[in-house]
Short mmCIF file of C-alpha atoms in Angstrom, two decimals:
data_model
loop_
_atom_site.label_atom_id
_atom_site.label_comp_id
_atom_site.label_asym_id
_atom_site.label_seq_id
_atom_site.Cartn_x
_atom_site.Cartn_y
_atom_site.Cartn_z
CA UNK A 1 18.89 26.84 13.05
CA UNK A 2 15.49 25.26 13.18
CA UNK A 3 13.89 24.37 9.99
CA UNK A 4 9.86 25.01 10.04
CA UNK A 5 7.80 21.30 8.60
CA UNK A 6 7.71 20.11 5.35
CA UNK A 7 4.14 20.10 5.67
CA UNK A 8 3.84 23.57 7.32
CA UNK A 9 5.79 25.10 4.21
CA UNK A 10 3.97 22.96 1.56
CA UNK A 11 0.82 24.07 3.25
CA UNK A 12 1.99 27.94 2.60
CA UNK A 13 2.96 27.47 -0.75
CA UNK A 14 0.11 25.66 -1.96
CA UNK A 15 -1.86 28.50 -0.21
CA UNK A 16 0.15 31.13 -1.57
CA UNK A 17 -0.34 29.29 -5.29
CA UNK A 18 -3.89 29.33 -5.17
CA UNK A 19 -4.69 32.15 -2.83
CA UNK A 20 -7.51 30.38 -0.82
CA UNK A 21 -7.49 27.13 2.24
CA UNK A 22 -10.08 25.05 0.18
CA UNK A 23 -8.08 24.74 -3.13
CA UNK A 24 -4.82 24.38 -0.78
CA UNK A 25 -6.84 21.52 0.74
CA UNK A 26 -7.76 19.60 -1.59
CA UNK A 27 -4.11 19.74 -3.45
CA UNK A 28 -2.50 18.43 -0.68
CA UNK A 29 -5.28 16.19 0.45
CA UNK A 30 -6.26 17.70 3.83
CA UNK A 31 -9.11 18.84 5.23
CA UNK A 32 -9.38 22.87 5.45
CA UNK A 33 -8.82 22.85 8.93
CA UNK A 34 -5.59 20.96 8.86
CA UNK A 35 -4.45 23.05 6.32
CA UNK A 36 -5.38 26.14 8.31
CA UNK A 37 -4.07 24.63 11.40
CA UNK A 38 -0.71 24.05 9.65
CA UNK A 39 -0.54 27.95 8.86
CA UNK A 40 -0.80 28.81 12.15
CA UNK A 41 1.68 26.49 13.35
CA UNK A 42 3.91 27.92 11.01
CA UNK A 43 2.99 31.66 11.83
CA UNK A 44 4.05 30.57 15.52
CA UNK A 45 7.32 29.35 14.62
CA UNK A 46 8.13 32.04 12.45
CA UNK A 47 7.11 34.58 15.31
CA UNK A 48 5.17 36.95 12.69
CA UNK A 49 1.84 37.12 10.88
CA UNK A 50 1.53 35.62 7.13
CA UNK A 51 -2.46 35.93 6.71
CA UNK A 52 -4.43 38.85 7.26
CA UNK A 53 -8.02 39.00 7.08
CA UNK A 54 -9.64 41.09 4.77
CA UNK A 55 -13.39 40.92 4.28
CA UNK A 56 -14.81 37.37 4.88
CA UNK A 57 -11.41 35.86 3.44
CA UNK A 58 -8.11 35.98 4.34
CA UNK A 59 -4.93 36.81 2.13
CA UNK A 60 -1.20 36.48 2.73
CA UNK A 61 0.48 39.30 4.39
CA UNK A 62 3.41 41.80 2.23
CA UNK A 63 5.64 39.92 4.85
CA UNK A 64 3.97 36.10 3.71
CA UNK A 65 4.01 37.11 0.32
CA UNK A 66 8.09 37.65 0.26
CA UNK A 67 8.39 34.36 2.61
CA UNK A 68 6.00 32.58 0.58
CA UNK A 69 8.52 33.31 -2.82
CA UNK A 70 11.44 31.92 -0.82
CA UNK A 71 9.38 28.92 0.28
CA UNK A 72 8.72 28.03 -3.40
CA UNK A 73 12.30 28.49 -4.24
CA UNK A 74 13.85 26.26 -1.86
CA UNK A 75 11.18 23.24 -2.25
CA UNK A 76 11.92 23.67 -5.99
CA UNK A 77 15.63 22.74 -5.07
CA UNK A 78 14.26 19.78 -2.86
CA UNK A 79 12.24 18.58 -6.05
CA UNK A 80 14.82 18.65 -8.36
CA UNK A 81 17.20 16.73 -6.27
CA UNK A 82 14.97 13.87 -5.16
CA UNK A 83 14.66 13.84 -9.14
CA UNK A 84 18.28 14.11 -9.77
CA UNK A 85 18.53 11.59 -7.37
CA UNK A 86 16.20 9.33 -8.71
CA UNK A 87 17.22 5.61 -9.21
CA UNK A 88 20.79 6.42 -8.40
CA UNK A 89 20.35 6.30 -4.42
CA UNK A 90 19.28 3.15 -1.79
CA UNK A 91 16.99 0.80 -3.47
CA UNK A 92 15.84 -2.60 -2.47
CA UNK A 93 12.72 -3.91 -0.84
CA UNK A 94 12.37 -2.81 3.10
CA UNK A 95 9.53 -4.39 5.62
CA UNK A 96 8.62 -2.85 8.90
CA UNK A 97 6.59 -3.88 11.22
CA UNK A 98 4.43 -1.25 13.07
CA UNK A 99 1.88 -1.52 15.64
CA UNK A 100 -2.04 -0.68 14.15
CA UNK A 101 -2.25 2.55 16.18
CA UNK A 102 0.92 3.82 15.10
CA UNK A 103 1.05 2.60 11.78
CA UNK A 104 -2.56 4.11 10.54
CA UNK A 105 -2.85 7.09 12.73
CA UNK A 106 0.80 8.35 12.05
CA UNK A 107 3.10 6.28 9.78
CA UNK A 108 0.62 5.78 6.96
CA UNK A 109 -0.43 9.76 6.94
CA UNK A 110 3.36 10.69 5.78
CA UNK A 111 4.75 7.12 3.97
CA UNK A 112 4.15 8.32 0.70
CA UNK A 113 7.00 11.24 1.35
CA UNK A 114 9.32 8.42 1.71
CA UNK A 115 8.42 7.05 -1.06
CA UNK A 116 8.88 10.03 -3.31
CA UNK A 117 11.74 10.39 -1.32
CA UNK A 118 13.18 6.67 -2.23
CA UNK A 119 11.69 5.42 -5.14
CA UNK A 120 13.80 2.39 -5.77
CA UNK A 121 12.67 1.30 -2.39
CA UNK A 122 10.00 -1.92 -2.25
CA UNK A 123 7.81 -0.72 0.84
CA UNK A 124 6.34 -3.04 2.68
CA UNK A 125 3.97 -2.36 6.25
CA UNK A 126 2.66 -5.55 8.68
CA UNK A 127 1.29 -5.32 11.94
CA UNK A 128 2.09 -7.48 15.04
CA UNK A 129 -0.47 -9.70 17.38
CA UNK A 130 0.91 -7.42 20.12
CA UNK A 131 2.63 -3.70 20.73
CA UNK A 132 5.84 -5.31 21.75
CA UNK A 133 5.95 -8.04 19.77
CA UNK A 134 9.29 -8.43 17.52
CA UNK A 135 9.29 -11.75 16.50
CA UNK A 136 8.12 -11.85 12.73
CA UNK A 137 11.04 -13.19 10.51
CA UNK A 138 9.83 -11.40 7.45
CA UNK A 139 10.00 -8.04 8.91
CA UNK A 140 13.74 -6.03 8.60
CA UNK A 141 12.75 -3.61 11.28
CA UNK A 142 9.67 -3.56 14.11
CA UNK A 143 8.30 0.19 15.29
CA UNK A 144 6.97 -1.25 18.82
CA UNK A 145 5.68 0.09 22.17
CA UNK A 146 7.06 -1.50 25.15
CA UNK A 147 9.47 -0.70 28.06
CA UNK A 148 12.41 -1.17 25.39
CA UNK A 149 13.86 -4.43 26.58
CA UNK A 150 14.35 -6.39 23.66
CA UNK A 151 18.03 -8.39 24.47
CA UNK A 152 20.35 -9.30 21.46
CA UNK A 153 18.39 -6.76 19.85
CA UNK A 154 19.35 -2.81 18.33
CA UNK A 155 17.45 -0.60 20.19
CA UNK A 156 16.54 3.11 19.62
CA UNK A 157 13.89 5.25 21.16
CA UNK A 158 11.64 6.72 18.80
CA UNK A 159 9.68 9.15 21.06
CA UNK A 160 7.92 8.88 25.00
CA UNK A 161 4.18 9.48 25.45
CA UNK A 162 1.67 10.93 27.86
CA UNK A 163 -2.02 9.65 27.77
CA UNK A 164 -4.90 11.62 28.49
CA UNK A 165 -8.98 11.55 28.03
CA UNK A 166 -10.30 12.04 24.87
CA UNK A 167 -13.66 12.29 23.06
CA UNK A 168 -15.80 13.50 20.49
CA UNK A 169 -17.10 17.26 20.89
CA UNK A 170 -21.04 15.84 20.51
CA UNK A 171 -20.61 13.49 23.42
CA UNK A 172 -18.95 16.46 25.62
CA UNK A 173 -22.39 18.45 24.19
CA UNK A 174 -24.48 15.81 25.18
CA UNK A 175 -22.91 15.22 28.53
CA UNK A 176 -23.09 19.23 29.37
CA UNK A 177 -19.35 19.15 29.67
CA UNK A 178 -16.69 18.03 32.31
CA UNK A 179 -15.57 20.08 35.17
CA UNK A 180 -14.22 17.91 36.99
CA UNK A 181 -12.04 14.35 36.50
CA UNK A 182 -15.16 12.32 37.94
CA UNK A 183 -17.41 13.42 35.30
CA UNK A 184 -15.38 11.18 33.04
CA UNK A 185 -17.37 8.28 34.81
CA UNK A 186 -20.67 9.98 33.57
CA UNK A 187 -19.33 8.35 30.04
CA UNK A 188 -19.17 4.55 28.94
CA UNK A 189 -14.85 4.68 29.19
CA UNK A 190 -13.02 2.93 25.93
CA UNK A 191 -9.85 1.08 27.24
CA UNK A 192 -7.32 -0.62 24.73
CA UNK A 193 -6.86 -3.96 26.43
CA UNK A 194 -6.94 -3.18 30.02
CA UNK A 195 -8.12 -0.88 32.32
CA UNK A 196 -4.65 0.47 33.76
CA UNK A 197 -4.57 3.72 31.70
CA UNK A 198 -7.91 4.46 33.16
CA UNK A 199 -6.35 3.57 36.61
CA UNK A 200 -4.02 5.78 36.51
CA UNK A 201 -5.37 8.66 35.23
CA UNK A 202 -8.45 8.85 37.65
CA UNK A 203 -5.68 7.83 40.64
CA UNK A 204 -3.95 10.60 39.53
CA UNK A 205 -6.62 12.75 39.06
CA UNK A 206 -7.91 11.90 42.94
CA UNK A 207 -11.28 9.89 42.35
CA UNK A 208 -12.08 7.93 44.71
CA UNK A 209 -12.90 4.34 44.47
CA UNK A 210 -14.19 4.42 40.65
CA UNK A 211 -16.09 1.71 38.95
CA UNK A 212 -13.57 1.15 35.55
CA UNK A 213 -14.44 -2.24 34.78
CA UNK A 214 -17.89 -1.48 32.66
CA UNK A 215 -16.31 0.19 30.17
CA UNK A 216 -15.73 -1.37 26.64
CA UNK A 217 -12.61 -2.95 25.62
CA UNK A 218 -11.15 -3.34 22.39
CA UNK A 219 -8.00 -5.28 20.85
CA UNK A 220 -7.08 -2.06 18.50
CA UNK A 221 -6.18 1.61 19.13
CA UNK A 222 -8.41 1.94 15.27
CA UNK A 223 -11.16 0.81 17.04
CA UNK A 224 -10.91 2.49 20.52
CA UNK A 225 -10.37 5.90 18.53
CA UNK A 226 -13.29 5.27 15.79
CA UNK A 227 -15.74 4.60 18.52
CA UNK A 228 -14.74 8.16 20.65
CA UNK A 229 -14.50 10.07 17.44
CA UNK A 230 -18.29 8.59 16.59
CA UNK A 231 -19.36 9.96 20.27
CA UNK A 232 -19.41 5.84 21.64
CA UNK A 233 -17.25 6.81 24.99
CA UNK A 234 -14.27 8.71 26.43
CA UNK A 235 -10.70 7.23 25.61
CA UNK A 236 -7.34 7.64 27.16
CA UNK A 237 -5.04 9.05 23.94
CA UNK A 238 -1.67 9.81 23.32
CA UNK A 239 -0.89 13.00 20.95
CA UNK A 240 1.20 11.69 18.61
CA UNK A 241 -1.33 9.63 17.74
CA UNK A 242 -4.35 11.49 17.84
CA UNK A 243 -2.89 14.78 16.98
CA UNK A 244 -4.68 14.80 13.42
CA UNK A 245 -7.84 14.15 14.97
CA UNK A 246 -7.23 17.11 17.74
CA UNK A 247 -6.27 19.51 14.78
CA UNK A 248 -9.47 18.74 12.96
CA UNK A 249 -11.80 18.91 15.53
CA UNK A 250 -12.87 15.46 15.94
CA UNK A 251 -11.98 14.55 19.31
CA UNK A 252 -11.26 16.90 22.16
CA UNK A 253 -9.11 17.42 25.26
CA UNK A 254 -11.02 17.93 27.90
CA UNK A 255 -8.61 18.25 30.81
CA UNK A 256 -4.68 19.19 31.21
CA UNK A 257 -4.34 16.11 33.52
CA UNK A 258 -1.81 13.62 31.39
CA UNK A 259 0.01 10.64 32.76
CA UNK A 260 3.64 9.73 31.28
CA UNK A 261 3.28 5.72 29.91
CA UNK A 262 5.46 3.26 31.15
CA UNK A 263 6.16 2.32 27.64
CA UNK A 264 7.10 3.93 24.78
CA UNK A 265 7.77 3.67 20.84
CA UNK A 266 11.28 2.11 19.38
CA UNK A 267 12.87 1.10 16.64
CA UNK A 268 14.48 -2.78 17.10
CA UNK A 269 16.03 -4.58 14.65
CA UNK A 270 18.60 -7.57 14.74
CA UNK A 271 22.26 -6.46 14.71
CA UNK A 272 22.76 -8.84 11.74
CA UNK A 273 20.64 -6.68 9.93
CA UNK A 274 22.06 -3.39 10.47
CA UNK A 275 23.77 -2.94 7.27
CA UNK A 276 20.14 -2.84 5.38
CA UNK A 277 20.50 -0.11 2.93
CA UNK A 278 17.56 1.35 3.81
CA UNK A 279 17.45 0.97 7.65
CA UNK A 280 19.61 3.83 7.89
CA UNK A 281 17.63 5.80 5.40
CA UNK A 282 13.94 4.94 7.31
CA UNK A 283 15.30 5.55 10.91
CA UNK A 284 16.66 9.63 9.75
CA UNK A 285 13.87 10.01 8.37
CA UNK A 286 11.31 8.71 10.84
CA UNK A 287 12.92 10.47 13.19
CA UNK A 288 12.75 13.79 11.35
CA UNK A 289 8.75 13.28 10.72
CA UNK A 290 8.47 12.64 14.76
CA UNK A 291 10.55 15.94 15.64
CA UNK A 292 8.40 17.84 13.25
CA UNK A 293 5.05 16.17 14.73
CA UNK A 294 6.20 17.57 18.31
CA UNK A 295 6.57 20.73 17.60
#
């Protein structure tokens, strides 16, 4: 049986509440095309229509309208038993340290569900000097990118990536478009680190003998994702990461050409430390929040 997102459905029932995107938006703290963009995800998944358009606006189908009811019903349930729950359940304070990308483009958009999900639970986020780095003391479990070898260590793989260009829709304007991989050059290139993404790609991609090394570099995926959203340069992006940005229309895809990382995200923690009572409780539900992100 496969369960649509918790987003997806709170998306339709906020919708369905207040019959219009922009008051559905701002309840839930998204911008109108998220919201809208979560709709049709679910529409997909269901395999049948819940808007229709009628006039300028668009209203929930007899179909939505029934699903809708049945939506409200069951997250009702799932309300009353986080309250029910409430105090009673895994407590304690729990730190995790996440790489920056990860942590502000994807972990802190959907912590606070843990939260209401765990309220007894003492939260606490840092972020590492580098992607694989899983040294800090302080820090009961590390979300880290890296080729997973981490010995004496528990190991579990969180989810594999693909990279692939990225930018703003006004530098695409202002270019005249891309149609074909070399025109990527025609753009200042934004590498995190290094230039081996870039490498890659354009190897992959068949350019010959490209000039990679006067793009700009930065220490931060924040940073190398602010400046293509602000139309600075082109950047090689993964779409777990950037997904949010895709949906809303700030950064773009403009080629199909993707090239499967070397490295990917896990969750390490020391074996002495595997009886945390909330380790458990953080990896289900990480994992959930990444299977719903990939569909």
């Amino acid at each position: 049986m496969r369960i649509p997102s918790t987003q997806a459905l709170r998306a339709l029932d906020s919708f369905a509440r207040h019959g219009s995107v922009w008051r559905a938006a701002d309840e839930l703290h998204l911008t109108r095309s998220a919201v809208s963009h979560q709709l049709r995800l679910l529409e997909r998944d269901l395999g049948f229509d819940l808007l229709e358009r009628i006039g300028k606006g668009v209203a929930l189908t007899p179909r939505g309208q029934r699903y809708a009811s049945d939506v409200r019903k069951a997250l009702t349930v799932l309300g009353d038993a986080v309250t029910g729950h409430a105090g009673t359940g895994v407590g304690g304070s729990f730190s995790v340290s996440c790489t920056p990308g990860f942590a502000s483009l994807f972990l802190c958009t959907h912590i606070g569900e843990f939260r209401q999900m765990y309220p007894d639970v003492a939260l606490r986020i840092l972020t590492p000097r580098r992607l694989d780095d899983v040294s800090n003391a302080d820090a009961d479990a590390f979300i880290a990118f890296g080729v997973g070898n981490w010995p004496n260590r528990a190991v579990e793989l969180l989810c594999e990536i693909s990279f692939t260009p990225l930018c703003s829709p006004t530098l695409l304007n202002k270019i005249g478009g891309f149609s074909k991989p070399a025109d990527v050059l025609r753009a200042n290139l934004l590498h995190l680190g290094d230039t081996e993404d870039w490498a890659r790609w354009l190897a992959l991609s068949k350019v010959e003998n490209p000039d990679i090394e006067g793009g700009i570099f930065f220490s931060d995926m924040n940073l190398v994702f602010s400046a293509a959203i602000a139309g600075q340069g082109i950047a090689m992006g993964d779409e777990l990461t950037s997904r949010r940005a895709l949906s809303e229309g700030r950064l773009v895809r403009p080629f199909d050409i993707a090239i499967s990382s070397p490295r990917s995200y896990f969750l390490v923690s020391e074996h002495a430390k595997a009886a945390h009572p909330v380790l458990n409780v953080f990896s289900g539900w990480l994992r959930s929040k990444l299977s719903e992100n990939q569909r």
